[in-house]
Amino acid sequence: MSTNSMRRAATGVIGLAVAGTLTLTGCKNGNEEVAPAQSSAPAAQPSQGGQDSAQPSTPASPSTGGGQAPAGAAGQAKPGQTFKIGETAQIPFSYGSTKGGTLALTVTAVEQGQPADLDSLKLGDKVKGMIPYYVRYTVKNIGTVDLSYASVGHIKGTLPDGSEAQGVSVIGKFEKCKDETLPKGFTNGQTQTSCAIALAPSAQTKVVGAEYWGDPYNNLSDGKGLFWK
């Protein structure tokens, strides 16, 4: 594992006390291979109730090679490339023993929730003063590999200074911010929406964008993922 991967794995996620640590970890954080499972209630999960959009009034221009990579377009997104919220990045995707997939990944919105959304998670002082945001995104299979039951994670919220927002990994199903594995038969042309939870440290600081740092972007020494603003 690269230094950058170790850094990201160790920060930015509140973990569950059941693990005996100060971190809140869940079953589906990243591209781990997990069998699809149904859970009646989340073990410790921020609820959503997004209201205000965190989209900046003046979206940033693509930093390397520009903007949208339409589904099916040649060429994958470059490390460090920045997209406007609503634009699509074409990315290589592998999951467990499933190799060689291609996805069109689009961050569609960053929505602000309410502090009360966190009450049902019983996280107490760990999230005192924090504001939940919901990073909503879609994935479309634009390759030839069947990605049934894959998990597309590695999405984080970003703060105005470019740093990563605190993340919360969810165990089970949370209706306000669903983060589920891809369904059976997720072949070329299939699309699924998903959501990642990000916590702003206070009401004065907003989550304004998102970053994808899944493989291969998480293995780069310079740590450059893909960004949406």
mmCIF file of C-alpha atoms in Angstrom:
data_model
loop_
_atom_site.group_PDB
_atom_site.id
_atom_site.type_symbol
_atom_site.label_atom_id
_atom_site.label_comp_id
_atom_site.label_asym_id
_atom_site.label_seq_id
_atom_site.Cartn_x
_atom_site.Cartn_y
_atom_site.Cartn_z
ATOM 1 C CA MET A 1 0.000 0.000 0.000
ATOM 2 C CA SER A 2 1.356 3.417 -0.904
ATOM 3 C CA THR A 3 1.955 6.127 1.691
ATOM 4 C CA ASN A 4 -0.945 8.069 0.263
ATOM 5 C CA SER A 5 -3.283 5.067 0.485
ATOM 6 C CA MET A 6 -2.286 4.532 4.105
ATOM 7 C CA ARG A 7 -2.956 8.177 4.874
ATOM 8 C CA ARG A 8 -6.402 8.087 3.359
ATOM 9 C CA ALA A 9 -7.293 4.801 5.063
ATOM 10 C CA ALA A 10 -6.347 6.236 8.431
ATOM 11 C CA THR A 11 -8.134 9.591 8.203
ATOM 12 C CA GLY A 12 -11.453 11.081 7.276
ATOM 13 C CA VAL A 13 -13.765 8.326 8.576
ATOM 14 C CA ILE A 14 -15.524 8.207 11.915
ATOM 15 C CA GLY A 15 -15.563 4.635 13.114
ATOM 16 C CA LEU A 16 -17.864 2.445 15.161
ATOM 17 C CA ALA A 17 -17.127 1.879 18.814
ATOM 18 C CA VAL A 18 -17.885 -1.817 18.370
ATOM 19 C CA ALA A 19 -14.451 -2.160 16.843
ATOM 20 C CA GLY A 20 -12.918 -0.830 20.046
ATOM 21 C CA THR A 21 -11.435 2.168 18.266
ATOM 22 C CA LEU A 22 -12.206 5.847 17.812
ATOM 23 C CA THR A 23 -13.147 5.315 14.203
ATOM 24 C CA LEU A 24 -16.555 4.606 12.738
ATOM 25 C CA THR A 25 -16.031 1.974 10.092
ATOM 26 C CA GLY A 26 -18.618 0.261 7.955
ATOM 27 C CA CYS A 27 -18.964 -2.769 5.728
ATOM 28 C CA LYS A 28 -18.792 -0.971 2.432
ATOM 29 C CA ASN A 29 -16.108 1.715 2.484
ATOM 30 C CA GLY A 30 -14.314 1.621 -0.852
ATOM 31 C CA ASN A 31 -14.006 -1.192 -3.369
ATOM 32 C CA GLU A 32 -13.864 -4.173 -1.037
ATOM 33 C CA GLU A 33 -15.536 -7.324 -2.296
ATOM 34 C CA VAL A 34 -18.665 -8.010 -0.292
ATOM 35 C CA ALA A 35 -21.682 -10.173 -0.993
ATOM 36 C CA PRO A 36 -24.966 -8.296 -1.300
ATOM 37 C CA ALA A 37 -26.795 -8.238 2.011
ATOM 38 C CA GLN A 38 -30.015 -6.799 3.337
ATOM 39 C CA SER A 39 -30.057 -5.198 6.748
ATOM 40 C CA SER A 40 -33.173 -3.973 8.498
ATOM 41 C CA ALA A 41 -31.472 -0.982 10.097
ATOM 42 C CA PRO A 42 -28.131 0.800 9.897
ATOM 43 C CA ALA A 43 -25.718 0.074 12.708
ATOM 44 C CA ALA A 44 -24.479 3.639 13.037
ATOM 45 C CA GLN A 45 -25.291 5.900 10.238
ATOM 46 C CA PRO A 46 -25.936 9.567 9.561
ATOM 47 C CA SER A 47 -29.315 10.177 8.122
ATOM 48 C CA GLN A 48 -29.837 12.564 5.277
ATOM 49 C CA GLY A 49 -32.275 15.267 4.848
ATOM 50 C CA GLY A 50 -30.451 17.428 2.442
ATOM 51 C CA GLN A 51 -31.864 20.834 1.753
ATOM 52 C CA ASP A 52 -29.401 23.436 0.573
ATOM 53 C CA SER A 53 -27.156 22.694 -2.349
ATOM 54 C CA ALA A 54 -23.448 23.144 -1.668
ATOM 55 C CA GLN A 55 -22.638 23.768 -5.289
ATOM 56 C CA PRO A 56 -20.395 26.827 -5.664
ATOM 57 C CA SER A 57 -21.800 29.742 -7.622
ATOM 58 C CA THR A 58 -18.799 29.731 -9.944
ATOM 59 C CA PRO A 59 -17.766 26.132 -10.703
ATOM 60 C CA ALA A 60 -14.080 25.500 -11.259
ATOM 61 C CA SER A 61 -12.870 24.721 -14.732
ATOM 62 C CA PRO A 62 -11.261 21.338 -15.438
ATOM 63 C CA SER A 63 -7.636 21.471 -14.392
ATOM 64 C CA THR A 64 -6.174 18.924 -16.754
ATOM 65 C CA GLY A 65 -7.590 18.430 -20.160
ATOM 66 C CA GLY A 66 -11.019 19.746 -19.260
ATOM 67 C CA GLY A 67 -14.466 18.844 -18.343
ATOM 68 C CA GLN A 68 -16.833 16.123 -19.219
ATOM 69 C CA ALA A 69 -15.830 12.720 -20.487
ATOM 70 C CA PRO A 70 -19.079 11.478 -22.019
ATOM 71 C CA ALA A 71 -20.014 7.843 -21.681
ATOM 72 C CA GLY A 72 -18.197 5.876 -24.326
ATOM 73 C CA ALA A 73 -15.708 8.635 -25.095
ATOM 74 C CA ALA A 74 -12.116 7.589 -25.611
ATOM 75 C CA GLY A 75 -9.645 8.348 -22.839
ATOM 76 C CA GLN A 76 -10.019 8.043 -19.114
ATOM 77 C CA ALA A 77 -9.933 10.893 -16.604
ATOM 78 C CA LYS A 78 -6.450 12.053 -15.640
ATOM 79 C CA PRO A 79 -5.154 12.161 -12.058
ATOM 80 C CA GLY A 80 -5.917 15.534 -10.538
ATOM 81 C CA GLN A 81 -8.553 16.400 -13.121
ATOM 82 C CA THR A 82 -11.358 18.651 -11.906
ATOM 83 C CA PHE A 83 -14.944 18.532 -13.129
ATOM 84 C CA LYS A 84 -17.969 20.677 -12.537
ATOM 85 C CA ILE A 85 -20.677 19.068 -10.430
ATOM 86 C CA GLY A 86 -22.899 17.326 -12.951
ATOM 87 C CA GLU A 87 -20.063 16.427 -15.334
ATOM 88 C CA THR A 88 -18.928 12.869 -15.973
ATOM 89 C CA ALA A 89 -15.535 11.224 -15.597
ATOM 90 C CA GLN A 90 -14.651 8.009 -17.403
ATOM 91 C CA ILE A 91 -12.661 5.778 -15.068
ATOM 92 C CA PRO A 92 -11.163 2.283 -15.123
ATOM 93 C CA PHE A 93 -12.747 0.048 -12.519
ATOM 94 C CA SER A 94 -11.865 -3.309 -10.995
ATOM 95 C CA TYR A 95 -13.427 -4.983 -7.995
ATOM 96 C CA GLY A 96 -12.037 -8.023 -6.240
ATOM 97 C CA SER A 97 -11.491 -10.688 -8.885
ATOM 98 C CA THR A 98 -13.489 -8.710 -11.471
ATOM 99 C CA LYS A 99 -11.027 -6.811 -13.650
ATOM 100 C CA GLY A 100 -11.068 -4.474 -16.609
ATOM 101 C CA GLY A 101 -14.319 -2.599 -16.119
ATOM 102 C CA THR A 102 -15.034 0.964 -17.205
ATOM 103 C CA LEU A 103 -17.424 3.359 -15.480
ATOM 104 C CA ALA A 104 -18.866 6.769 -16.187
ATOM 105 C CA LEU A 105 -18.869 8.457 -12.768
ATOM 106 C CA THR A 106 -20.874 11.630 -12.181
ATOM 107 C CA VAL A 107 -21.155 13.613 -8.947
ATOM 108 C CA THR A 108 -24.627 15.080 -9.358
ATOM 109 C CA ALA A 109 -25.076 17.114 -6.166
ATOM 110 C CA VAL A 110 -23.702 17.980 -2.751
ATOM 111 C CA GLU A 111 -26.666 18.583 -0.435
ATOM 112 C CA GLN A 112 -26.677 19.980 3.075
ATOM 113 C CA GLY A 113 -28.500 18.075 5.764
ATOM 114 C CA GLN A 114 -29.486 18.983 9.315
ATOM 115 C CA PRO A 115 -27.594 18.320 12.581
ATOM 116 C CA ALA A 116 -30.627 16.378 13.799
ATOM 117 C CA ASP A 117 -30.004 13.873 11.002
ATOM 118 C CA LEU A 118 -27.179 12.502 13.126
ATOM 119 C CA ASP A 119 -29.268 11.912 16.264
ATOM 120 C CA SER A 120 -30.381 8.413 15.329
ATOM 121 C CA LEU A 121 -26.779 7.326 14.931
ATOM 122 C CA LYS A 122 -26.084 7.893 18.611
ATOM 123 C CA LEU A 123 -22.616 9.233 17.888
ATOM 124 C CA GLY A 124 -22.782 11.733 20.725
ATOM 125 C CA ASP A 125 -19.919 14.175 21.116
ATOM 126 C CA LYS A 126 -18.042 12.652 18.191
ATOM 127 C CA VAL A 127 -20.178 14.719 15.827
ATOM 128 C CA LYS A 128 -21.019 17.657 18.086
ATOM 129 C CA GLY A 129 -21.296 20.820 16.011
ATOM 130 C CA MET A 130 -20.828 18.989 12.714
ATOM 131 C CA ILE A 131 -23.188 19.372 9.760
ATOM 132 C CA PRO A 132 -23.939 16.401 7.481
ATOM 133 C CA TYR A 133 -23.734 16.749 3.719
ATOM 134 C CA TYR A 134 -24.746 14.176 1.140
ATOM 135 C CA VAL A 135 -22.602 13.642 -1.922
ATOM 136 C CA ARG A 136 -24.864 12.129 -4.555
ATOM 137 C CA TYR A 137 -23.396 10.411 -7.575
ATOM 138 C CA THR A 138 -24.264 8.039 -10.395
ATOM 139 C CA VAL A 139 -22.257 5.239 -11.950
ATOM 140 C CA LYS A 140 -22.878 3.834 -15.419
ATOM 141 C CA ASN A 141 -21.256 0.724 -16.834
ATOM 142 C CA ILE A 142 -19.756 1.760 -20.180
ATOM 143 C CA GLY A 143 -17.453 -1.238 -20.523
ATOM 144 C CA THR A 144 -17.843 -4.872 -21.452
ATOM 145 C CA VAL A 145 -17.343 -6.408 -17.979
ATOM 146 C CA ASP A 146 -20.310 -7.458 -15.849
ATOM 147 C CA LEU A 147 -19.895 -5.590 -12.534
ATOM 148 C CA SER A 148 -22.655 -7.369 -10.617
ATOM 149 C CA TYR A 149 -22.338 -6.909 -6.834
ATOM 150 C CA ALA A 150 -19.350 -4.575 -7.090
ATOM 151 C CA SER A 151 -19.114 -1.693 -4.625
ATOM 152 C CA VAL A 152 -18.177 1.759 -5.930
ATOM 153 C CA GLY A 153 -16.861 3.755 -2.979
ATOM 154 C CA HIS A 154 -13.871 6.008 -2.395
ATOM 155 C CA ILE A 155 -15.998 9.146 -2.624
ATOM 156 C CA LYS A 156 -15.258 11.917 -0.131
ATOM 157 C CA GLY A 157 -16.584 15.411 0.387
ATOM 158 C CA THR A 158 -14.167 18.338 0.135
ATOM 159 C CA LEU A 159 -14.053 21.608 2.056
ATOM 160 C CA PRO A 160 -13.451 25.115 0.623
ATOM 161 C CA ASP A 161 -9.694 24.902 1.286
ATOM 162 C CA GLY A 162 -9.467 21.633 -0.664
ATOM 163 C CA SER A 163 -9.074 19.395 2.375
ATOM 164 C CA GLU A 164 -11.178 16.287 2.909
ATOM 165 C CA ALA A 165 -14.359 16.435 4.937
ATOM 166 C CA GLN A 166 -14.886 13.896 7.702
ATOM 167 C CA GLY A 167 -16.565 10.800 6.322
ATOM 168 C CA VAL A 168 -19.012 8.329 7.842
ATOM 169 C CA SER A 169 -19.127 4.747 6.671
ATOM 170 C CA VAL A 170 -22.473 3.011 6.951
ATOM 171 C CA ILE A 171 -23.377 -0.516 7.976
ATOM 172 C CA GLY A 172 -26.701 -1.612 6.571
ATOM 173 C CA LYS A 173 -29.214 0.417 4.590
ATOM 174 C CA PHE A 174 -29.834 4.090 5.225
ATOM 175 C CA GLU A 175 -32.732 5.436 3.194
ATOM 176 C CA LYS A 176 -31.610 9.061 3.140
ATOM 177 C CA CYS A 177 -28.178 8.258 1.734
ATOM 178 C CA LYS A 178 -28.148 4.877 0.049
ATOM 179 C CA ASP A 179 -24.761 3.338 -0.650
ATOM 180 C CA GLU A 180 -25.456 -0.101 -2.048
ATOM 181 C CA THR A 181 -23.540 -2.628 -4.079
ATOM 182 C CA LEU A 182 -24.288 -2.734 -7.767
ATOM 183 C CA PRO A 183 -27.166 -5.072 -8.601
ATOM 184 C CA LYS A 184 -27.023 -8.382 -10.405
ATOM 185 C CA GLY A 185 -26.719 -7.934 -14.151
ATOM 186 C CA PHE A 186 -24.894 -4.607 -13.986
ATOM 187 C CA THR A 187 -23.700 -4.825 -17.570
ATOM 188 C CA ASN A 188 -23.048 -2.242 -20.287
ATOM 189 C CA GLY A 189 -25.543 0.607 -20.173
ATOM 190 C CA GLN A 190 -26.791 -0.062 -16.623
ATOM 191 C CA THR A 191 -26.856 2.910 -14.218
ATOM 192 C CA GLN A 192 -27.149 3.221 -10.451
ATOM 193 C CA THR A 193 -27.340 6.207 -8.116
ATOM 194 C CA SER A 194 -25.476 6.249 -4.822
ATOM 195 C CA CYS A 195 -24.548 8.547 -1.962
ATOM 196 C CA ALA A 196 -21.652 9.256 0.406
ATOM 197 C CA ILE A 197 -21.881 11.110 3.716
ATOM 198 C CA ALA A 198 -19.512 13.977 4.504
ATOM 199 C CA LEU A 199 -19.393 16.040 7.701
ATOM 200 C CA ALA A 200 -18.559 19.731 7.771
ATOM 201 C CA PRO A 201 -16.731 20.678 10.994
ATOM 202 C CA SER A 202 -19.158 23.538 11.734
ATOM 203 C CA ALA A 203 -22.032 25.552 10.323
ATOM 204 C CA GLN A 204 -19.515 28.134 9.111
ATOM 205 C CA THR A 205 -17.673 25.675 6.851
ATOM 206 C CA LYS A 206 -19.510 24.000 3.978
ATOM 207 C CA VAL A 207 -18.781 20.855 2.027
ATOM 208 C CA VAL A 208 -18.475 22.290 -1.479
ATOM 209 C CA GLY A 209 -17.226 19.434 -3.639
ATOM 210 C CA ALA A 210 -16.172 15.824 -3.859
ATOM 211 C CA GLU A 211 -13.182 13.629 -4.621
ATOM 212 C CA TYR A 212 -12.920 10.124 -6.053
ATOM 213 C CA TRP A 213 -9.733 8.343 -5.023
ATOM 214 C CA GLY A 214 -10.415 4.739 -5.982
ATOM 215 C CA ASP A 215 -7.916 2.535 -7.773
ATOM 216 C CA PRO A 216 -5.810 3.457 -9.749
ATOM 217 C CA TYR A 217 -5.876 7.020 -8.421
ATOM 218 C CA ASN A 218 -5.221 5.973 -4.823
ATOM 219 C CA ASN A 219 -1.935 4.274 -5.768
ATOM 220 C CA LEU A 220 -0.248 7.382 -7.117
ATOM 221 C CA SER A 221 2.621 8.847 -5.135
ATOM 222 C CA ASP A 222 1.312 12.384 -5.648
ATOM 223 C CA GLY A 223 -2.099 11.388 -4.321
ATOM 224 C CA LYS A 224 -4.119 13.046 -7.055
ATOM 225 C CA GLY A 225 -7.683 11.851 -7.279
ATOM 226 C CA LEU A 226 -10.545 13.224 -9.367
ATOM 227 C CA PHE A 227 -12.394 16.294 -8.143
ATOM 228 C CA TRP A 228 -15.835 17.837 -8.559
ATOM 229 C CA LYS A 229 -16.558 21.454 -7.603
#
